[in-house]
PDB file of C-alpha atoms in Angstrom:
ATOM      1  CA  SER R1465      72.427 105.990  94.937  1.00  0.00           C
ATOM      2  CA  ALA R1466      70.165 103.217  93.660  1.00  0.00           C
ATOM      3  CA  TYR R1467      71.909 103.239  90.271  1.00  0.00           C
ATOM      4  CA  ARG R1468      75.270 102.837  91.934  1.00  0.00           C
ATOM      5  CA  GLU R1469      73.960  99.862  93.916  1.00  0.00           C
ATOM      6  CA  HIS R1470      72.653  98.228  90.731  1.00  0.00           C
ATOM      7  CA  LEU R1471      76.009  98.615  89.001  1.00  0.00           C
ATOM      8  CA  ALA R1472      77.881  97.328  92.044  1.00  0.00           C
ATOM      9  CA  CYS R1473      75.644  94.258  91.945  1.00  0.00           C
ATOM     10  CA  ALA R1474      76.395  93.736  88.256  1.00  0.00           C
ATOM     11  CA  LEU R1475      80.125  93.867  88.983  1.00  0.00           C
ATOM     12  CA  GLY R1476      79.933  91.372  91.848  1.00  0.00           C
ATOM     13  CA  ASP R1477      81.330  87.862  91.582  1.00  0.00           C
ATOM     14  CA  ALA R1478      77.879  86.279  91.507  1.00  0.00           C
ATOM     15  CA  SER R1479      76.661  88.462  88.622  1.00  0.00           C
ATOM     16  CA  ALA R1480      79.820  89.014  86.590  1.00  0.00           C
ATOM     17  CA  GLU R1481      79.275  86.215  84.082  1.00  0.00           C
ATOM     18  CA  ALA R1482      75.593  86.921  83.470  1.00  0.00           C
ATOM     19  CA  CYS R1483      76.090  90.674  83.183  1.00  0.00           C
ATOM     20  CA  ALA R1484      79.216  90.618  80.999  1.00  0.00           C
ATOM     21  CA  PRO R1485      77.395  90.883  77.621  1.00  0.00           C
ATOM     22  CA  ALA R1486      75.263  93.816  78.774  1.00  0.00           C
ATOM     23  CA  LEU R1487      78.215  95.644  80.304  1.00  0.00           C
ATOM     24  CA  LEU R1488      80.194  95.210  77.099  1.00  0.00           C
ATOM     25  CA  GLU R1489      77.406  96.772  75.059  1.00  0.00           C
ATOM     26  CA  LEU R1490      77.073  99.625  77.539  1.00  0.00           C
ATOM     27  CA  ASP R1491      80.833 100.135  77.382  1.00  0.00           C
ATOM     28  CA  ALA R1492      80.653 100.517  73.615  1.00  0.00           C
ATOM     29  CA  ALA R1493      77.691 102.864  73.825  1.00  0.00           C
ATOM     30  CA  SER R1494      79.224 105.221  76.404  1.00  0.00           C
ATOM     31  CA  ASP R1495      81.749 108.001  76.050  1.00  0.00           C
ATOM     32  CA  ALA R1496      83.488 106.722  79.182  1.00  0.00           C
ATOM     33  CA  PRO R1497      84.426 103.098  79.924  1.00  0.00           C
ATOM     34  CA  VAL R1498      82.109 101.082  82.152  1.00  0.00           C
ATOM     35  CA  PRO R1499      83.971 100.050  85.339  1.00  0.00           C
ATOM     36  CA  ARG R1500      84.969  96.410  85.751  1.00  0.00           C
ATOM     37  CA  SER R1501      85.544  96.383  89.533  1.00  0.00           C
ATOM     38  CA  SER R1502      84.215  98.038  92.686  1.00  0.00           C
ATOM     39  CA  ALA R1503      87.343 100.201  92.863  1.00  0.00           C
ATOM     40  CA  ASP R1504      86.781 101.402  89.284  1.00  0.00           C
ATOM     41  CA  LEU R1505      83.156 102.103  90.186  1.00  0.00           C
ATOM     42  CA  ASP R1506      84.139 104.248  93.182  1.00  0.00           C
ATOM     43  CA  ALA R1507      86.615 106.239  91.089  1.00  0.00           C
ATOM     44  CA  LEU R1508      84.092 106.779  88.309  1.00  0.00           C
ATOM     45  CA  CYS R1509      81.165 107.750  90.536  1.00  0.00           C
ATOM     46  CA  ASP R1510      83.220 110.123  92.660  1.00  0.00           C
ATOM     47  CA  GLY R1511      85.213 111.798  89.922  1.00  0.00           C
ATOM     48  CA  HIS R1512      83.696 111.401  86.429  1.00  0.00           C
ATOM     49  CA  PRO R1513      80.863 113.618  85.129  1.00  0.00           C
ATOM     50  CA  ALA R1514      79.558 110.765  82.939  1.00  0.00           C
ATOM     51  CA  GLY R1515      79.253 108.427  85.905  1.00  0.00           C
ATOM     52  CA  SER R1516      75.540 108.984  86.514  1.00  0.00           C
ATOM     53  CA  GLU R1517      74.624 108.200  82.895  1.00  0.00           C
ATOM     54  CA  ILE R1518      76.701 105.026  82.836  1.00  0.00           C
ATOM     55  CA  GLN R1519      75.152 103.914  86.116  1.00  0.00           C
ATOM     56  CA  ARG R1520      71.669 104.595  84.719  1.00  0.00           C
ATOM     57  CA  GLN R1521      72.314 102.444  81.641  1.00  0.00           C
ATOM     58  CA  ALA R1522      73.902  99.662  83.673  1.00  0.00           C
ATOM     59  CA  ALA R1523      70.933  99.665  86.076  1.00  0.00           C
ATOM     60  CA  ILE R1524      68.596  99.156  83.118  1.00  0.00           C
ATOM     61  CA  ALA R1525      70.693  96.307  81.742  1.00  0.00           C
ATOM     62  CA  GLN R1526      70.968  94.622  85.132  1.00  0.00           C
ATOM     63  CA  SER R1527      67.206  94.858  85.651  1.00  0.00           C
ATOM     64  CA  LEU R1528      66.584  93.267  82.259  1.00  0.00           C
ATOM     65  CA  ILE R1529      69.022  90.442  82.919  1.00  0.00           C
ATOM     66  CA  GLN R1530      67.333  89.731  86.245  1.00  0.00           C
ATOM     67  CA  ARG R1531      63.946  89.613  84.503  1.00  0.00           C
ATOM     68  CA  ALA R1532      65.263  87.245  81.836  1.00  0.00           C
ATOM     69  CA  GLY R1533      66.780  85.002  84.491  1.00  0.00           C
ATOM     70  CA  ALA R1534      63.534  84.940  86.464  1.00  0.00           C
ATOM     71  CA  LEU R1535      61.729  83.834  83.322  1.00  0.00           C
ATOM     72  CA  GLY R1536      64.314  81.125  82.800  1.00  0.00           C
ATOM     73  CA  ASP R1537      64.965  82.363  79.269  1.00  0.00           C
ATOM     74  CA  GLN R1538      68.498  83.656  78.674  1.00  0.00           C
ATOM     75  CA  ALA R1539      67.621  84.237  75.011  1.00  0.00           C
ATOM     76  CA  ALA R1540      65.188  86.906  76.178  1.00  0.00           C
ATOM     77  CA  MET R1541      68.059  89.187  77.177  1.00  0.00           C
ATOM     78  CA  ALA R1542      68.849  90.417  73.670  1.00  0.00           C
ATOM     79  CA  PRO R1543      65.333  91.543  72.642  1.00  0.00           C
ATOM     80  CA  LEU R1544      64.723  93.079  76.058  1.00  0.00           C
ATOM     81  CA  LEU R1545      67.914  95.065  75.791  1.00  0.00           C
ATOM     82  CA  ASP R1546      66.939  96.083  72.258  1.00  0.00           C
ATOM     83  CA  GLN R1547      63.617  97.439  73.518  1.00  0.00           C
ATOM     84  CA  VAL R1548      65.138  99.629  76.204  1.00  0.00           C
ATOM     85  CA  LEU R1549      68.459 100.575  74.638  1.00  0.00           C
ATOM     86  CA  SER R1550      66.552 102.064  71.719  1.00  0.00           C
ATOM     87  CA  PHE R1551      69.353 104.383  70.669  1.00  0.00           C
ATOM     88  CA  LYS R1552      70.486 101.913  67.970  1.00  0.00           C
ATOM     89  CA  GLN R1553      70.993 103.821  64.744  1.00  0.00           C
ATOM     90  CA  ALA R1554      71.130 102.781  61.100  1.00  0.00           C
ATOM     91  CA  ASP R1555      74.746 102.878  59.929  1.00  0.00           C
ATOM     92  CA  ALA R1556      76.072 101.628  56.593  1.00  0.00           C
ATOM     93  CA  ASN R1557      79.215 100.370  58.347  1.00  0.00           C
ATOM     94  CA  CYS R1558      77.103  97.887  60.301  1.00  0.00           C
ATOM     95  CA  ALA R1559      74.947  96.660  57.405  1.00  0.00           C
ATOM     96  CA  ASN R1560      77.012  93.505  56.895  1.00  0.00           C
ATOM     97  CA  ALA R1561      78.999  93.530  60.118  1.00  0.00           C
ATOM     98  CA  PRO R1562      78.782  90.828  62.791  1.00  0.00           C
ATOM     99  CA  GLU R1563      77.893  91.608  66.402  1.00  0.00           C
ATOM    100  CA  GLY R1564      80.671  93.515  68.153  1.00  0.00           C
ATOM    101  CA  GLN R1565      83.140  96.332  67.755  1.00  0.00           C
ATOM    102  CA  LEU R1566      84.045  97.485  64.239  1.00  0.00           C
ATOM    103  CA  CYS R1567      86.999  99.680  63.238  1.00  0.00           C
ATOM    104  CA  VAL R1568      85.770 102.585  61.103  1.00  0.00           C
ATOM    105  CA  SER R1569      89.109 104.403  60.846  1.00  0.00           C
ATOM    106  CA  SER R1570      92.715 103.857  61.794  1.00  0.00           C
ATOM    107  CA  ASN R1571      92.010 104.958  65.353  1.00  0.00           C
ATOM    108  CA  SER R1572      88.296 104.633  66.089  1.00  0.00           C
ATOM    109  CA  TYR R1573      85.551 102.009  66.289  1.00  0.00           C
ATOM    110  CA  ILE R1574      81.799 101.690  66.656  1.00  0.00           C
ATOM    111  CA  TYR R1575      79.702  98.874  68.121  1.00  0.00           C
ATOM    112  CA  CYS R1576      77.363  97.028  65.748  1.00  0.00           C
ATOM    113  CA  SER R1577      74.378  95.007  66.954  1.00  0.00           C
ATOM    114  CA  ASN R1578      71.843  93.335  64.653  1.00  0.00           C
ATOM    115  CA  HIS R1579      73.352  95.300  61.749  1.00  0.00           C
ATOM    116  CA  ARG R1580      72.714  98.647  63.417  1.00  0.00           C
ATOM    117  CA  ARG R1581      75.046 100.936  65.328  1.00  0.00           C
ATOM    118  CA  LEU R1582      74.579 100.580  69.061  1.00  0.00           C
ATOM    119  CA  SER R1583      77.228 103.083  70.171  1.00  0.00           C
ATOM    120  CA  ALA R1584      76.285 106.758  70.324  1.00  0.00           C
ATOM    121  CA  GLY R1585      79.238 107.510  68.064  1.00  0.00           C
ATOM    122  CA  ALA R1586      82.745 106.354  67.257  1.00  0.00           C
ATOM    123  CA  THR R1587      85.089 105.595  70.153  1.00  0.00           C
ATOM    124  CA  ASN R1588      88.432 107.330  69.702  1.00  0.00           C
ATOM    125  CA  CYS R1589      91.322 105.021  70.507  1.00  0.00           C
ATOM    126  CA  GLU R1590      93.649 107.778  71.661  1.00  0.00           C
ATOM    127  CA  ALA R1591      91.051 108.962  74.154  1.00  0.00           C
ATOM    128  CA  ARG R1592      90.474 105.399  75.324  1.00  0.00           C
ATOM    129  CA  ARG R1593      93.965 103.855  75.406  1.00  0.00           C
ATOM    130  CA  GLY R1594      96.392 106.756  75.056  1.00  0.00           C
ATOM    131  CA  HIS R1595      98.304 108.804  72.496  1.00  0.00           C
ATOM    132  CA  MET R1596      98.896 106.967  69.187  1.00  0.00           C
ATOM    133  CA  SER R1597      96.597 104.035  69.963  1.00  0.00           C
ATOM    134  CA  LEU R1598      95.316 102.389  66.778  1.00  0.00           C
ATOM    135  CA  CYS R1599      92.237 100.310  65.964  1.00  0.00           C
ATOM    136  CA  ARG R1600      93.255  96.747  65.144  1.00  0.00           C
ATOM    137  CA  ARG R1601      91.358  93.747  63.796  1.00  0.00           C
ATOM    138  CA  ASP R1602      93.226  90.945  65.537  1.00  0.00           C
ATOM    139  CA  GLY R1603      91.083  90.501  68.663  1.00  0.00           C
ATOM    140  CA  VAL R1604      88.519  87.816  69.419  1.00  0.00           C
ATOM    141  CA  GLY R1605      84.771  87.654  69.933  1.00  0.00           C
ATOM    142  CA  LEU R1606      82.896  90.912  70.385  1.00  0.00           C
ATOM    143  CA  THR R1607      86.211  92.778  70.673  1.00  0.00           C
ATOM    144  CA  ARG R1608      87.861  91.332  67.552  1.00  0.00           C
ATOM    145  CA  ASN R1609      88.238  94.968  66.505  1.00  0.00           C
ATOM    146  CA  HIS R1610      89.791  96.916  69.347  1.00  0.00           C
ATOM    147  CA  CYS R1611      92.058  99.765  70.388  1.00  0.00           C
ATOM    148  CA  ASP R1612      95.611  98.560  70.879  1.00  0.00           C
ATOM    149  CA  ASP R1613      98.158  99.414  73.541  1.00  0.00           C
ATOM    150  CA  PRO R1614     100.350 102.241  72.145  1.00  0.00           C
ATOM    151  CA  PHE R1615     103.145 101.750  74.708  1.00  0.00           C
ATOM    152  CA  CYS R1616     105.815 100.782  72.186  1.00  0.00           C
ATOM    153  CA  ARG R1617     105.130 103.663  69.802  1.00  0.00           C
ATOM    154  CA  ASN R1618     104.276 106.605  72.040  1.00  0.00           C
ATOM    155  CA  GLY R1619     107.458 106.917  74.094  1.00  0.00           C
ATOM    156  CA  GLY R1620     107.203 103.959  76.453  1.00  0.00           C
ATOM    157  CA  ALA R1621     109.889 102.094  74.535  1.00  0.00           C
ATOM    158  CA  TYR R1622     112.441 104.847  75.118  1.00  0.00           C
ATOM    159  CA  GLY R1623     115.363 102.640  74.115  1.00  0.00           C
ATOM    160  CA  GLY R1624     113.859 101.184  70.941  1.00  0.00           C
ATOM    161  CA  SER R1625     112.941  97.557  70.414  1.00  0.00           C
ATOM    162  CA  GLY R1626     113.541  95.315  73.398  1.00  0.00           C
ATOM    163  CA  ARG R1627     112.187  94.405  76.826  1.00  0.00           C
ATOM    164  CA  TYR R1628     110.507  96.776  79.270  1.00  0.00           C
ATOM    165  CA  CYS R1629     108.397  96.755  82.426  1.00  0.00           C
ATOM    166  CA  HIS R1630     104.799  97.567  81.557  1.00  0.00           C
ATOM    167  CA  TYR R1631     101.787  97.129  83.858  1.00  0.00           C
ATOM    168  CA  ASP R1632     104.045  95.116  86.197  1.00  0.00           C
ATOM    169  CA  ASN R1633     104.862  92.508  83.539  1.00  0.00           C
ATOM    170  CA  VAL R1634     107.892  92.082  81.292  1.00  0.00           C
ATOM    171  CA  VAL R1635     106.946  92.966  77.713  1.00  0.00           C
ATOM    172  CA  MET R1636     108.723  92.921  74.376  1.00  0.00           C
ATOM    173  CA  CYS R1637     108.498  95.879  72.012  1.00  0.00           C
ATOM    174  CA  SER R1638     109.242  95.382  68.338  1.00  0.00           C
ATOM    175  CA  GLY R1639     109.093  98.616  66.413  1.00  0.00           C
ATOM    176  CA  GLY R1640     105.711 100.266  66.720  1.00  0.00           C
ATOM    177  CA  ASN R1641     103.783  97.039  67.263  1.00  0.00           C
ATOM    178  CA  PRO R1642     101.755  96.538  70.442  1.00  0.00           C
ATOM    179  CA  PRO R1643     103.760  95.141  73.374  1.00  0.00           C
ATOM    180  CA  LYS R1644     103.775  91.373  73.910  1.00  0.00           C
ATOM    181  CA  VAL R1645     104.004  89.977  77.425  1.00  0.00           C
ATOM    182  CA  VAL R1646     106.996  87.655  77.689  1.00  0.00           C
ATOM    183  CA  ASP R1647     106.872  87.140  81.455  1.00  0.00           C
ATOM    184  CA  TYR R1648     103.814  87.548  83.676  1.00  0.00           C
ATOM    185  CA  CYS R1649     104.983  88.701  87.097  1.00  0.00           C
ATOM    186  CA  MET R1650     102.369  86.829  89.104  1.00  0.00           C
ATOM    187  CA  ASP R1651     102.223  87.110  92.880  1.00  0.00           C
ATOM    188  CA  GLU R1652     103.955  84.124  94.484  1.00  0.00           C
ATOM    189  CA  PHE R1653     101.935  82.415  97.208  1.00  0.00           C
ATOM    190  CA  GLY R1654     101.644  78.777  98.180  1.00  0.00           C
ATOM    191  CA  ASN R1655     102.673  76.110 100.611  1.00  0.00           C
ATOM    192  CA  VAL R1656     104.786  72.999 100.642  1.00  0.00           C
ATOM    193  CA  ASN R1657     104.121  70.203 103.175  1.00  0.00           C
ATOM    194  CA  ASN R1658     101.453  72.427 104.736  1.00  0.00           C
ATOM    195  CA  GLU R1659     104.016  75.123 105.477  1.00  0.00           C
ATOM    196  CA  TYR R1660     103.469  78.618 104.101  1.00  0.00           C
ATOM    197  CA  ASN R1661     106.248  79.629 101.736  1.00  0.00           C
ATOM    198  CA  GLY R1662     104.658  82.560  99.945  1.00  0.00           C
ATOM    199  CA  LEU R1663     107.073  85.150  98.621  1.00  0.00           C
ATOM    200  CA  GLY R1664     104.373  87.792  98.503  1.00  0.00           C
ATOM    201  CA  PRO R1665     103.453  90.440  95.927  1.00  0.00           C
ATOM    202  CA  ASN R1666     105.451  90.232  92.722  1.00  0.00           C
ATOM    203  CA  GLY R1667     106.174  92.873  90.129  1.00  0.00           C
ATOM    204  CA  CYS R1668     108.464  93.930  87.307  1.00  0.00           C
ATOM    205  CA  VAL R1669     111.757  95.554  88.250  1.00  0.00           C
ATOM    206  CA  GLY R1670     114.676  96.903  86.267  1.00  0.00           C
ATOM    207  CA  ARG R1671     114.880  98.928  83.096  1.00  0.00           C
ATOM    208  CA  PHE R1672     115.509  98.422  79.420  1.00  0.00           C
ATOM    209  CA  PRO R1673     117.076  96.230  78.178  1.00  0.00           C
ATOM    210  CA  ASN R1674     117.047  93.800  81.143  1.00  0.00           C
ATOM    211  CA  PRO R1675     113.834  94.062  83.186  1.00  0.00           C
ATOM    212  CA  ARG R1676     112.726  91.039  85.181  1.00  0.00           C
ATOM    213  CA  CYS R1677     110.068  89.823  87.555  1.00  0.00           C
ATOM    214  CA  LEU R1678     110.942  90.350  91.209  1.00  0.00           C
ATOM    215  CA  TYR R1679     110.345  86.634  91.899  1.00  0.00           C
TER     216      TYR R1679
END
């Protein structure tokens, strides 16, 4: 559809930087996460009932960004978005809050913009990140309040504190705290003296307590 094409354009390499602020606001305002890649977009459009609404909102944001760029005024993006995304609501939580996500309970957040609530409601961390996810205040920028990764407290750390494979990296669990990456298992490609010596796709192998990167 046309909306799907607009969102695909917003996710493309050429538009990613310009569209990032709008997509972040749409993400906070939606009940389902806005995709961040073409593969995510395909999965969402083909299998998620909220896909059409997210695509509609993203198409609006992308159109506004294109208009602002054509006018040569990046500062115009915010008021234009405010005019169209008129679902901002008064919320006492946002009265003195900076722009961005704001924890309103131990496991939920809202998005505040210009001291009003931009999100349709509170985002539940368990629904977004998994069972026992909590809202934390140790992020940066617009996501300084965010839902954490519950891996270490919801059964992922089956052997207690220590090292595990998680998302193909080696992470450290310490009690119920969020996991910390101690070794990024990056794919190994390269060349020496113009000769290819790539090892290929990497990944985390092994189990607690001694996981490791394949390369």
